[in-house]
Amino acid sequence: DIQMTQSPSSLSASVGDRVTFTCRASQGISNYLAWFQQKPGKAPKSLIYAASSLQSGVPSRFSGGGSGTDFTLTISSLQPEDFATYYCQHYNSYPLTFGQGTRLEIK
Amino acid sequence: EVQLVESGGGLVQPGGSLRLSCAASGFTFSDHYMDWVRQPPGKGLEWVGRTRSKASSYTTEYAASVKGRFTISRDDSKNSLYLQMNSLKTEDTAVYYCARASRVAGRSYMDVWGKGTTVTVSS
């Protein structure tokens, strides 16, 4: 199975900051990587697919990058509604697996 | 509006069974692979399994933790997805989400999620 490791596990930042999350796959997954945002008590929301493609309706301050084993999710200027937990997930092969999540908190 | 609505969750004893449903609307259900994902209380997301479309013979894939106990099925005439859960264990306690998978460049990723239904396995 492919393991997905996210770092950091949690991050404190302020409105307007630029933040970057990292996701590493235990083996190459090409660009078959998605990012999701989840707020407490809510369902996950799709942000990015194919490592860098923005899901329809997602603000352009979100961007993704990477290929192979190392990936990033960047928020260029944090907004109050962005404080949430972020998960990466590969869909290269079965079983599909998620990272453990990065919790983004208000500083 | 694209929508997925799960139902069927509840309290069940260890060893028991439960069937979850997911009603889809706002898109051509039969064209899409569909997934189940779960989230134990206070923990992260775990993929449970997938059913492919009729074009791919409705074949299924499962996580090792549920294989042999859970069965995913679908009824395209009712725009519905199902998860039959047997031999339930306390560690199956979670919120269960259904998700639509959309195909891009030869692979399918989850792009729309339901709000989830809660399953509690306890005596």
mmCIF file of C-alpha atoms in Angstrom:
data_model
loop_
_atom_site.group_PDB
_atom_site.id
_atom_site.type_symbol
_atom_site.label_atom_id
_atom_site.label_comp_id
_atom_site.label_asym_id
_atom_site.label_seq_id
_atom_site.Cartn_x
_atom_site.Cartn_y
_atom_site.Cartn_z
ATOM 1 C CA ASP A 1 0.000 0.000 0.000
ATOM 2 C CA ILE A 2 1.100 3.556 -0.674
ATOM 3 C CA GLN A 3 1.489 5.619 2.505
ATOM 4 C CA MET A 4 0.818 9.346 2.441
ATOM 5 C CA THR A 5 2.639 11.491 4.995
ATOM 6 C CA GLN A 6 1.643 15.101 5.585
ATOM 7 C CA SER A 7 3.681 17.762 7.308
ATOM 8 C CA PRO A 8 3.322 19.593 9.508
ATOM 9 C CA SER A 9 0.577 17.938 11.577
ATOM 10 C CA SER A 10 -0.607 21.373 12.652
ATOM 11 C CA LEU A 11 0.194 24.934 11.752
ATOM 12 C CA SER A 12 -0.678 28.298 13.281
ATOM 13 C CA ALA A 13 -0.946 31.287 10.980
ATOM 14 C CA SER A 14 -2.592 34.680 10.650
ATOM 15 C CA VAL A 15 -5.060 36.114 8.168
ATOM 16 C CA GLY A 16 -3.121 37.303 5.127
ATOM 17 C CA ASP A 17 -0.216 34.873 5.596
ATOM 18 C CA ARG A 18 1.048 32.598 2.845
ATOM 19 C CA VAL A 19 1.150 28.961 3.973
ATOM 20 C CA THR A 20 2.376 25.753 2.364
ATOM 21 C CA PHE A 21 1.523 22.186 3.315
ATOM 22 C CA THR A 22 3.551 19.186 2.239
ATOM 23 C CA CYS A 23 2.432 15.669 1.317
ATOM 24 C CA ARG A 24 4.827 12.824 0.547
ATOM 25 C CA ALA A 25 3.948 9.475 -1.024
ATOM 26 C CA SER A 26 5.878 6.327 -0.101
ATOM 27 C CA GLN A 27 6.267 5.548 -3.815
ATOM 28 C CA GLY A 28 5.723 7.398 -7.053
ATOM 29 C CA ILE A 29 2.125 8.276 -7.893
ATOM 30 C CA SER A 30 2.696 10.481 -10.966
ATOM 31 C CA ASN A 31 0.287 13.383 -10.444
ATOM 32 C CA TYR A 32 -2.658 11.335 -9.140
ATOM 33 C CA LEU A 33 -3.044 13.393 -6.004
ATOM 34 C CA ALA A 34 -6.003 15.285 -4.561
ATOM 35 C CA TRP A 35 -6.334 17.783 -1.725
ATOM 36 C CA PHE A 36 -9.412 18.200 0.474
ATOM 37 C CA GLN A 37 -10.471 20.756 3.061
ATOM 38 C CA GLN A 38 -12.570 19.738 6.057
ATOM 39 C CA LYS A 39 -14.130 21.997 8.669
ATOM 40 C CA PRO A 40 -15.326 20.637 12.030
ATOM 41 C CA GLY A 41 -18.550 18.655 11.735
ATOM 42 C CA LYS A 42 -18.634 19.025 7.953
ATOM 43 C CA ALA A 43 -17.916 16.806 4.987
ATOM 44 C CA PRO A 44 -14.613 17.118 3.140
ATOM 45 C CA LYS A 45 -14.551 19.465 0.178
ATOM 46 C CA SER A 46 -12.507 18.891 -2.965
ATOM 47 C CA LEU A 47 -9.903 21.596 -3.621
ATOM 48 C CA ILE A 48 -7.295 20.228 -6.028
ATOM 49 C CA TYR A 49 -7.043 17.186 -8.311
ATOM 50 C CA ALA A 50 -4.262 15.932 -10.562
ATOM 51 C CA ALA A 51 -1.842 17.593 -8.128
ATOM 52 C CA SER A 52 -2.329 21.100 -9.509
ATOM 53 C CA SER A 53 -5.798 21.440 -11.089
ATOM 54 C CA LEU A 54 -8.203 23.659 -9.180
ATOM 55 C CA GLN A 55 -11.653 22.227 -8.574
ATOM 56 C CA SER A 56 -14.424 24.396 -10.003
ATOM 57 C CA GLY A 57 -15.499 27.103 -7.579
ATOM 58 C CA VAL A 58 -12.371 26.966 -5.431
ATOM 59 C CA PRO A 59 -10.695 30.376 -4.937
ATOM 60 C CA SER A 60 -7.504 31.015 -6.891
ATOM 61 C CA ARG A 61 -5.530 31.655 -3.695
ATOM 62 C CA PHE A 62 -5.305 27.844 -3.461
ATOM 63 C CA SER A 63 -2.677 26.161 -5.607
ATOM 64 C CA GLY A 64 -1.096 22.728 -5.769
ATOM 65 C CA GLY A 65 2.162 21.418 -7.119
ATOM 66 C CA GLY A 66 4.456 18.455 -7.329
ATOM 67 C CA SER A 67 4.747 15.122 -9.056
ATOM 68 C CA GLY A 68 6.083 11.690 -8.262
ATOM 69 C CA THR A 69 6.387 11.538 -4.482
ATOM 70 C CA ASP A 70 6.443 15.145 -3.226
ATOM 71 C CA PHE A 71 3.506 17.505 -3.341
ATOM 72 C CA THR A 72 2.483 20.877 -1.935
ATOM 73 C CA LEU A 73 -0.686 22.828 -1.263
ATOM 74 C CA THR A 74 -0.249 26.582 -0.951
ATOM 75 C CA ILE A 75 -2.710 29.215 0.205
ATOM 76 C CA SER A 76 -1.378 32.555 -0.993
ATOM 77 C CA SER A 77 -3.226 34.846 1.423
ATOM 78 C CA LEU A 78 -5.142 33.213 4.268
ATOM 79 C CA GLN A 79 -8.752 34.158 4.743
ATOM 80 C CA PRO A 80 -10.775 33.517 7.937
ATOM 81 C CA GLU A 81 -12.745 30.747 6.233
ATOM 82 C CA ASP A 82 -9.557 28.825 5.383
ATOM 83 C CA PHE A 83 -8.898 27.659 8.943
ATOM 84 C CA ALA A 84 -9.638 23.949 8.703
ATOM 85 C CA THR A 85 -7.943 20.563 8.339
ATOM 86 C CA TYR A 86 -6.401 19.667 4.992
ATOM 87 C CA TYR A 87 -5.943 16.133 3.669
ATOM 88 C CA CYS A 88 -4.032 14.811 0.699
ATOM 89 C CA GLN A 89 -5.054 11.565 -0.990
ATOM 90 C CA HIS A 90 -3.557 9.532 -3.812
ATOM 91 C CA TYR A 91 -5.686 7.808 -6.437
ATOM 92 C CA ASN A 92 -2.920 6.131 -8.406
ATOM 93 C CA SER A 93 -3.774 2.565 -7.363
ATOM 94 C CA TYR A 94 -5.778 0.565 -4.846
ATOM 95 C CA PRO A 95 -6.156 0.946 -1.968
ATOM 96 C CA LEU A 96 -6.669 4.691 -2.111
ATOM 97 C CA THR A 97 -5.089 6.278 0.937
ATOM 98 C CA PHE A 98 -5.229 9.637 2.712
ATOM 99 C CA GLY A 99 -2.604 11.518 4.614
ATOM 100 C CA GLN A 100 -3.202 12.017 8.325
ATOM 101 C CA GLY A 101 -4.151 15.663 7.801
ATOM 102 C CA THR A 102 -2.725 19.092 8.609
ATOM 103 C CA ARG A 103 -4.733 21.241 11.003
ATOM 104 C CA LEU A 104 -4.514 24.944 10.199
ATOM 105 C CA GLU A 105 -5.225 27.120 13.234
ATOM 106 C CA ILE A 106 -5.519 30.835 13.795
ATOM 107 C CA LYS A 107 -2.501 32.406 15.457
ATOM 108 C CA GLU B 1 -27.452 20.966 -8.071
ATOM 109 C CA VAL B 2 -25.232 17.946 -7.612
ATOM 110 C CA GLN B 3 -26.151 16.257 -4.343
ATOM 111 C CA LEU B 4 -25.413 13.106 -2.378
ATOM 112 C CA VAL B 5 -27.488 12.197 0.685
ATOM 113 C CA GLU B 6 -26.528 9.312 2.940
ATOM 114 C CA SER B 7 -28.942 7.475 5.232
ATOM 115 C CA GLY B 8 -29.210 4.305 7.270
ATOM 116 C CA GLY B 9 -26.749 5.001 10.049
ATOM 117 C CA GLY B 10 -27.451 4.136 13.657
ATOM 118 C CA LEU B 11 -26.475 2.121 16.695
ATOM 119 C CA VAL B 12 -25.712 -1.563 16.175
ATOM 120 C CA GLN B 13 -24.209 -4.230 18.385
ATOM 121 C CA PRO B 14 -20.853 -5.841 17.612
ATOM 122 C CA GLY B 15 -21.356 -8.687 15.151
ATOM 123 C CA GLY B 16 -24.454 -7.053 13.734
ATOM 124 C CA SER B 17 -25.284 -5.741 10.281
ATOM 125 C CA LEU B 18 -26.329 -2.422 8.799
ATOM 126 C CA ARG B 19 -27.049 -1.171 5.301
ATOM 127 C CA LEU B 20 -26.233 2.392 4.318
ATOM 128 C CA SER B 21 -27.738 4.151 1.327
ATOM 129 C CA CYS B 22 -26.649 7.159 -0.693
ATOM 130 C CA ALA B 23 -29.155 8.945 -2.917
ATOM 131 C CA ALA B 24 -27.647 10.877 -5.818
ATOM 132 C CA SER B 25 -29.171 13.727 -7.795
ATOM 133 C CA GLY B 26 -28.179 16.472 -10.204
ATOM 134 C CA PHE B 27 -25.847 14.384 -12.388
ATOM 135 C CA THR B 28 -25.789 11.216 -14.501
ATOM 136 C CA PHE B 29 -25.196 8.723 -11.693
ATOM 137 C CA SER B 30 -24.651 5.764 -14.000
ATOM 138 C CA ASP B 31 -21.590 7.387 -15.602
ATOM 139 C CA HIS B 32 -19.597 7.671 -12.388
ATOM 140 C CA TYR B 33 -17.559 5.461 -10.130
ATOM 141 C CA MET B 34 -18.699 5.900 -6.515
ATOM 142 C CA ASP B 35 -16.806 5.655 -3.235
ATOM 143 C CA TRP B 36 -17.445 5.149 0.446
ATOM 144 C CA VAL B 37 -15.101 6.888 2.898
ATOM 145 C CA ARG B 38 -15.302 6.829 6.698
ATOM 146 C CA GLN B 39 -14.000 8.923 9.554
ATOM 147 C CA PRO B 40 -13.799 7.573 13.118
ATOM 148 C CA PRO B 41 -14.516 10.103 15.858
ATOM 149 C CA GLY B 42 -11.647 12.578 16.143
ATOM 150 C CA LYS B 43 -9.578 10.827 13.482
ATOM 151 C CA GLY B 44 -8.708 11.156 9.817
ATOM 152 C CA LEU B 45 -10.307 9.910 6.629
ATOM 153 C CA GLU B 46 -10.201 6.256 5.568
ATOM 154 C CA TRP B 47 -11.256 5.023 2.137
ATOM 155 C CA VAL B 48 -13.633 2.059 2.448
ATOM 156 C CA GLY B 49 -14.225 1.021 -1.131
ATOM 157 C CA ARG B 50 -15.357 1.822 -4.659
ATOM 158 C CA THR B 51 -17.810 0.595 -7.241
ATOM 159 C CA ARG B 52 -17.123 1.203 -10.872
ATOM 160 C CA SER B 53 -19.757 2.041 -13.447
ATOM 161 C CA LYS B 54 -21.692 -0.320 -15.731
ATOM 162 C CA ALA B 55 -19.143 0.399 -18.454
ATOM 163 C CA SER B 56 -16.554 -1.194 -16.154
ATOM 164 C CA SER B 57 -18.850 -4.079 -15.197
ATOM 165 C CA TYR B 58 -19.705 -2.691 -11.772
ATOM 166 C CA THR B 59 -16.502 -4.135 -10.374
ATOM 167 C CA THR B 60 -15.540 -3.206 -6.823
ATOM 168 C CA GLU B 61 -12.444 -2.514 -4.730
ATOM 169 C CA TYR B 62 -12.184 -2.581 -0.929
ATOM 170 C CA ALA B 63 -9.852 -1.575 1.833
ATOM 171 C CA ALA B 64 -8.253 -4.547 3.574
ATOM 172 C CA SER B 65 -9.917 -3.576 6.867
ATOM 173 C CA VAL B 66 -13.412 -4.227 5.463
ATOM 174 C CA LYS B 67 -12.860 -6.785 2.716
ATOM 175 C CA GLY B 68 -15.055 -9.829 3.204
ATOM 176 C CA ARG B 69 -17.346 -7.993 5.635
ATOM 177 C CA PHE B 70 -18.592 -5.002 3.596
ATOM 178 C CA THR B 71 -20.223 -5.060 0.170
ATOM 179 C CA ILE B 72 -20.747 -2.067 -2.092
ATOM 180 C CA SER B 73 -23.536 -2.132 -4.647
ATOM 181 C CA ARG B 74 -25.488 0.332 -6.743
ATOM 182 C CA ASP B 75 -28.834 0.635 -8.481
ATOM 183 C CA ASP B 76 -28.493 2.994 -11.413
ATOM 184 C CA SER B 77 -32.265 2.939 -12.003
ATOM 185 C CA LYS B 78 -32.711 4.488 -8.553
ATOM 186 C CA ASN B 79 -29.582 6.682 -8.625
ATOM 187 C CA SER B 80 -28.539 4.974 -5.425
ATOM 188 C CA LEU B 81 -25.387 3.589 -3.852
ATOM 189 C CA TYR B 82 -25.338 1.088 -0.994
ATOM 190 C CA LEU B 83 -22.938 -0.205 1.636
ATOM 191 C CA GLN B 84 -23.879 -3.505 3.276
ATOM 192 C CA MET B 85 -21.889 -3.887 6.485
ATOM 193 C CA ASN B 86 -21.775 -7.289 8.191
ATOM 194 C CA SER B 87 -19.860 -8.643 11.183
ATOM 195 C CA LEU B 88 -19.489 -5.123 12.506
ATOM 196 C CA LYS B 89 -16.737 -4.319 14.982
ATOM 197 C CA THR B 90 -16.383 -1.462 17.454
ATOM 198 C CA GLU B 91 -13.602 -0.053 15.252
ATOM 199 C CA ASP B 92 -16.129 0.401 12.432
ATOM 200 C CA THR B 93 -17.674 3.255 14.432
ATOM 201 C CA ALA B 94 -17.397 6.314 12.188
ATOM 202 C CA VAL B 95 -19.138 8.854 10.036
ATOM 203 C CA TYR B 96 -19.609 7.254 6.621
ATOM 204 C CA TYR B 97 -19.496 9.450 3.536
ATOM 205 C CA CYS B 98 -20.381 8.599 -0.029
ATOM 206 C CA ALA B 99 -18.442 10.422 -2.720
ATOM 207 C CA ARG B 100 -18.712 10.752 -6.466
ATOM 208 C CA ALA B 101 -15.578 9.949 -8.442
ATOM 209 C CA SER B 102 -14.860 11.758 -11.700
ATOM 210 C CA ARG B 103 -12.436 10.522 -14.327
ATOM 211 C CA VAL B 104 -9.507 12.623 -15.530
ATOM 212 C CA ALA B 105 -6.497 11.314 -17.441
ATOM 213 C CA GLY B 106 -7.273 7.673 -16.784
ATOM 214 C CA ARG B 107 -7.915 7.856 -13.047
ATOM 215 C CA SER B 108 -10.945 8.765 -10.940
ATOM 216 C CA TYR B 109 -10.795 11.214 -8.050
ATOM 217 C CA MET B 110 -13.465 12.156 -5.493
ATOM 218 C CA ASP B 111 -15.028 15.468 -6.393
ATOM 219 C CA VAL B 112 -18.399 15.589 -4.632
ATOM 220 C CA TRP B 113 -19.169 14.375 -1.115
ATOM 221 C CA GLY B 114 -22.330 13.767 0.858
ATOM 222 C CA LYS B 115 -22.791 15.080 4.399
ATOM 223 C CA GLY B 116 -22.344 11.658 5.966
ATOM 224 C CA THR B 117 -24.241 9.279 8.216
ATOM 225 C CA THR B 118 -23.068 8.108 11.626
ATOM 226 C CA VAL B 119 -22.583 4.458 12.499
ATOM 227 C CA THR B 120 -21.966 3.457 16.114
ATOM 228 C CA VAL B 121 -21.016 -0.110 16.943
ATOM 229 C CA SER B 122 -21.412 -0.704 20.645
ATOM 230 C CA SER B 123 -22.975 -3.128 23.095
#
